[in-house]
PDB file of C-alpha atoms in Angstrom:
ATOM      1  CA  GLN A   1     -11.798  24.087  -4.773  1.00  0.00           C
ATOM      2  CA  VAL A   2      -9.962  23.765  -1.450  1.00  0.00           C
ATOM      3  CA  GLN A   3      -6.241  24.156  -0.858  1.00  0.00           C
ATOM      4  CA  LEU A   4      -4.575  23.257   2.443  1.00  0.00           C
ATOM      5  CA  VAL A   5      -1.120  24.302   3.630  1.00  0.00           C
ATOM      6  CA  GLU A   6       0.401  22.926   6.837  1.00  0.00           C
ATOM      7  CA  SER A   7       3.048  24.695   8.881  1.00  0.00           C
ATOM      8  CA  GLY A   8       4.673  24.530  12.298  1.00  0.00           C
ATOM      9  CA  GLY A   9       6.683  21.347  11.990  1.00  0.00           C
ATOM     10  CA  GLY A  10      10.298  21.073  13.033  1.00  0.00           C
ATOM     11  CA  LEU A  11      12.785  19.439  15.376  1.00  0.00           C
ATOM     12  CA  VAL A  12      11.682  19.256  19.001  1.00  0.00           C
ATOM     13  CA  GLN A  13      13.219  17.564  22.020  1.00  0.00           C
ATOM     14  CA  ALA A  14      11.193  14.885  23.772  1.00  0.00           C
ATOM     15  CA  GLY A  15       8.946  16.443  26.376  1.00  0.00           C
ATOM     16  CA  GLY A  16       8.635  19.657  24.429  1.00  0.00           C
ATOM     17  CA  SER A  17       5.689  21.179  22.619  1.00  0.00           C
ATOM     18  CA  LEU A  18       4.772  22.477  19.205  1.00  0.00           C
ATOM     19  CA  ARG A  19       1.752  23.799  17.374  1.00  0.00           C
ATOM     20  CA  LEU A  20       0.846  22.668  13.887  1.00  0.00           C
ATOM     21  CA  SER A  21      -1.340  24.906  11.762  1.00  0.00           C
ATOM     22  CA  CYS A  22      -3.261  24.403   8.560  1.00  0.00           C
ATOM     23  CA  ALA A  23      -4.401  27.301   6.404  1.00  0.00           C
ATOM     24  CA  ALA A  24      -7.258  26.623   4.021  1.00  0.00           C
ATOM     25  CA  SER A  25      -8.358  28.569   0.984  1.00  0.00           C
ATOM     26  CA  GLY A  26     -11.194  28.131  -1.455  1.00  0.00           C
ATOM     27  CA  ARG A  27     -14.784  27.150  -0.828  1.00  0.00           C
ATOM     28  CA  THR A  28     -15.672  26.125   2.718  1.00  0.00           C
ATOM     29  CA  ASN A  29     -19.462  26.273   2.677  1.00  0.00           C
ATOM     30  CA  SER A  30     -19.763  22.500   2.373  1.00  0.00           C
ATOM     31  CA  ARG A  31     -17.086  21.610   4.941  1.00  0.00           C
ATOM     32  CA  TYR A  32     -18.162  18.999   7.465  1.00  0.00           C
ATOM     33  CA  ALA A  33     -14.949  18.246   9.333  1.00  0.00           C
ATOM     34  CA  MET A  34     -11.203  18.703   9.278  1.00  0.00           C
ATOM     35  CA  GLY A  35      -8.626  16.304  10.568  1.00  0.00           C
ATOM     36  CA  TRP A  36      -4.969  15.623  11.156  1.00  0.00           C
ATOM     37  CA  PHE A  37      -3.123  12.475  10.111  1.00  0.00           C
ATOM     38  CA  ARG A  38       0.500  11.454  10.421  1.00  0.00           C
ATOM     39  CA  GLN A  39       2.762   9.046   8.588  1.00  0.00           C
ATOM     40  CA  ALA A  40       6.183   7.803   9.639  1.00  0.00           C
ATOM     41  CA  PRO A  41       8.588   6.177   7.143  1.00  0.00           C
ATOM     42  CA  GLY A  42       7.564   2.603   6.431  1.00  0.00           C
ATOM     43  CA  LYS A  43       4.331   2.937   8.373  1.00  0.00           C
ATOM     44  CA  GLU A  44       0.700   3.401   7.477  1.00  0.00           C
ATOM     45  CA  ARG A  45      -0.862   6.820   7.598  1.00  0.00           C
ATOM     46  CA  GLU A  46      -2.668   7.049  10.920  1.00  0.00           C
ATOM     47  CA  PHE A  47      -5.414   9.229  12.279  1.00  0.00           C
ATOM     48  CA  VAL A  48      -4.514  11.835  14.889  1.00  0.00           C
ATOM     49  CA  ALA A  49      -7.495  14.116  15.521  1.00  0.00           C
ATOM     50  CA  ALA A  50     -10.610  15.528  13.888  1.00  0.00           C
ATOM     51  CA  ILE A  51     -13.028  18.372  14.505  1.00  0.00           C
ATOM     52  CA  LEU A  52     -16.549  19.055  13.284  1.00  0.00           C
ATOM     53  CA  TRP A  53     -16.351  22.387  11.530  1.00  0.00           C
ATOM     54  CA  ASN A  54     -19.657  23.835  12.673  1.00  0.00           C
ATOM     55  CA  ALA A  55     -20.244  22.258  16.072  1.00  0.00           C
ATOM     56  CA  GLY A  56     -16.599  22.004  17.126  1.00  0.00           C
ATOM     57  CA  MET A  57     -16.893  18.478  18.499  1.00  0.00           C
ATOM     58  CA  THR A  58     -13.491  16.792  18.623  1.00  0.00           C
ATOM     59  CA  TYR A  59     -12.172  13.253  18.457  1.00  0.00           C
ATOM     60  CA  TYR A  60      -8.657  12.004  19.202  1.00  0.00           C
ATOM     61  CA  ALA A  61      -6.589   8.938  18.570  1.00  0.00           C
ATOM     62  CA  ASP A  62      -5.383   7.270  21.761  1.00  0.00           C
ATOM     63  CA  PRO A  63      -1.658   8.105  21.314  1.00  0.00           C
ATOM     64  CA  VAL A  64      -2.321  11.862  21.422  1.00  0.00           C
ATOM     65  CA  LYS A  65      -5.321  11.952  23.725  1.00  0.00           C
ATOM     66  CA  GLY A  66      -4.592  14.345  26.572  1.00  0.00           C
ATOM     67  CA  ARG A  67      -1.578  15.823  24.760  1.00  0.00           C
ATOM     68  CA  SER A  68      -3.043  17.294  21.574  1.00  0.00           C
ATOM     69  CA  THR A  69      -5.858  19.797  21.222  1.00  0.00           C
ATOM     70  CA  ILE A  70      -7.401  20.296  17.797  1.00  0.00           C
ATOM     71  CA  SER A  71      -9.145  23.601  17.230  1.00  0.00           C
ATOM     72  CA  ARG A  72     -10.448  25.660  14.357  1.00  0.00           C
ATOM     73  CA  ASP A  73     -10.842  29.349  13.635  1.00  0.00           C
ATOM     74  CA  SER A  74     -13.722  29.633  11.211  1.00  0.00           C
ATOM     75  CA  ALA A  75     -13.117  33.331  10.536  1.00  0.00           C
ATOM     76  CA  LYS A  76      -9.489  32.682   9.568  1.00  0.00           C
ATOM     77  CA  ASN A  77     -10.271  29.351   7.903  1.00  0.00           C
ATOM     78  CA  THR A  78      -7.561  27.574   9.860  1.00  0.00           C
ATOM     79  CA  VAL A  79      -7.188  24.493  12.017  1.00  0.00           C
ATOM     80  CA  SER A  80      -4.485  23.985  14.625  1.00  0.00           C
ATOM     81  CA  LEU A  81      -3.009  21.070  16.544  1.00  0.00           C
ATOM     82  CA  PRO A  82      -0.930  22.047  19.561  1.00  0.00           C
ATOM     83  CA  THR A  83       0.723  19.046  21.182  1.00  0.00           C
ATOM     84  CA  ASN A  84       2.669  18.887  24.430  1.00  0.00           C
ATOM     85  CA  SER A  85       4.784  16.179  26.054  1.00  0.00           C
ATOM     86  CA  LEU A  86       6.089  15.156  22.657  1.00  0.00           C
ATOM     87  CA  LYS A  87       7.556  11.679  22.301  1.00  0.00           C
ATOM     88  CA  PRO A  88       9.955  10.201  19.727  1.00  0.00           C
ATOM     89  CA  GLU A  89       7.067   8.092  18.449  1.00  0.00           C
ATOM     90  CA  ASP A  90       5.324  11.324  17.425  1.00  0.00           C
ATOM     91  CA  THR A  91       7.946  11.713  14.687  1.00  0.00           C
ATOM     92  CA  ALA A  92       6.154  11.731  11.335  1.00  0.00           C
ATOM     93  CA  VAL A  93       4.944  13.864   8.488  1.00  0.00           C
ATOM     94  CA  TYR A  94       1.702  15.468   9.605  1.00  0.00           C
ATOM     95  CA  TYR A  95      -1.098  16.173   7.139  1.00  0.00           C
ATOM     96  CA  CYS A  96      -4.276  18.165   7.498  1.00  0.00           C
ATOM     97  CA  ALA A  97      -7.380  17.129   5.629  1.00  0.00           C
ATOM     98  CA  ASP A  98     -10.818  18.503   4.784  1.00  0.00           C
ATOM     99  CA  THR A  99     -14.044  16.628   4.127  1.00  0.00           C
ATOM    100  CA  SER A 100     -17.606  17.406   3.113  1.00  0.00           C
ATOM    101  CA  ARG A 101     -18.713  13.836   3.857  1.00  0.00           C
ATOM    102  CA  SER A 102     -20.961  13.461   6.890  1.00  0.00           C
ATOM    103  CA  ILE A 103     -19.042  10.647   8.559  1.00  0.00           C
ATOM    104  CA  TRP A 104     -18.256  10.942  12.240  1.00  0.00           C
ATOM    105  CA  PRO A 105     -15.862  10.353  13.740  1.00  0.00           C
ATOM    106  CA  ALA A 106     -13.886  10.825  10.529  1.00  0.00           C
ATOM    107  CA  THR A 107     -10.937   8.604  11.378  1.00  0.00           C
ATOM    108  CA  ARG A 108     -10.315   7.024   7.975  1.00  0.00           C
ATOM    109  CA  ALA A 109      -8.246   8.675   5.264  1.00  0.00           C
ATOM    110  CA  PHE A 110     -10.801   7.823   2.592  1.00  0.00           C
ATOM    111  CA  SER A 111     -13.330  10.004   4.412  1.00  0.00           C
ATOM    112  CA  TYR A 112     -11.454  13.146   3.344  1.00  0.00           C
ATOM    113  CA  ASP A 113     -11.661  15.087   0.082  1.00  0.00           C
ATOM    114  CA  TYR A 114      -8.630  17.396   0.291  1.00  0.00           C
ATOM    115  CA  TRP A 115      -5.132  17.090   1.723  1.00  0.00           C
ATOM    116  CA  GLY A 116      -2.242  19.383   2.470  1.00  0.00           C
ATOM    117  CA  GLN A 117       1.351  18.723   1.457  1.00  0.00           C
ATOM    118  CA  GLY A 118       2.450  17.723   4.947  1.00  0.00           C
ATOM    119  CA  THR A 119       4.881  19.124   7.497  1.00  0.00           C
ATOM    120  CA  GLN A 120       7.694  17.162   9.125  1.00  0.00           C
ATOM    121  CA  VAL A 121       7.773  16.740  12.900  1.00  0.00           C
ATOM    122  CA  THR A 122      10.893  15.189  14.409  1.00  0.00           C
ATOM    123  CA  VAL A 123      11.097  14.505  18.139  1.00  0.00           C
ATOM    124  CA  SER A 124      14.553  13.710  19.477  1.00  0.00           C
ATOM    125  CA  SER A 125      15.132  11.536  22.531  1.00  0.00           C
TER     126      SER A 125
END
């Protein structure tokens, strides 16, 4: 019912910036929130940021607070995550996710119904 495709990943030098995007297709009438997660090799998938689809309220994990800004464009059915002051510890595969479950803040992976394929972000030191 919902398909998500991430883009915008790549190789960035520490201190630089990038913008991740997620394009959604399919039904969105029941969407409650969308989020971003990241997973580095050998590590658990961790929450990055989430946004309530209708109200636009946001929530951030501490490591990206003040550096990332999650936003959504309801008309285009997209969600973005620009991040500045990138650090090597930001290196991971980043995933966007979509949920119809009314859980807030939606910081747990099991709260989400749909996932994208992921996009690699590598930050060099």
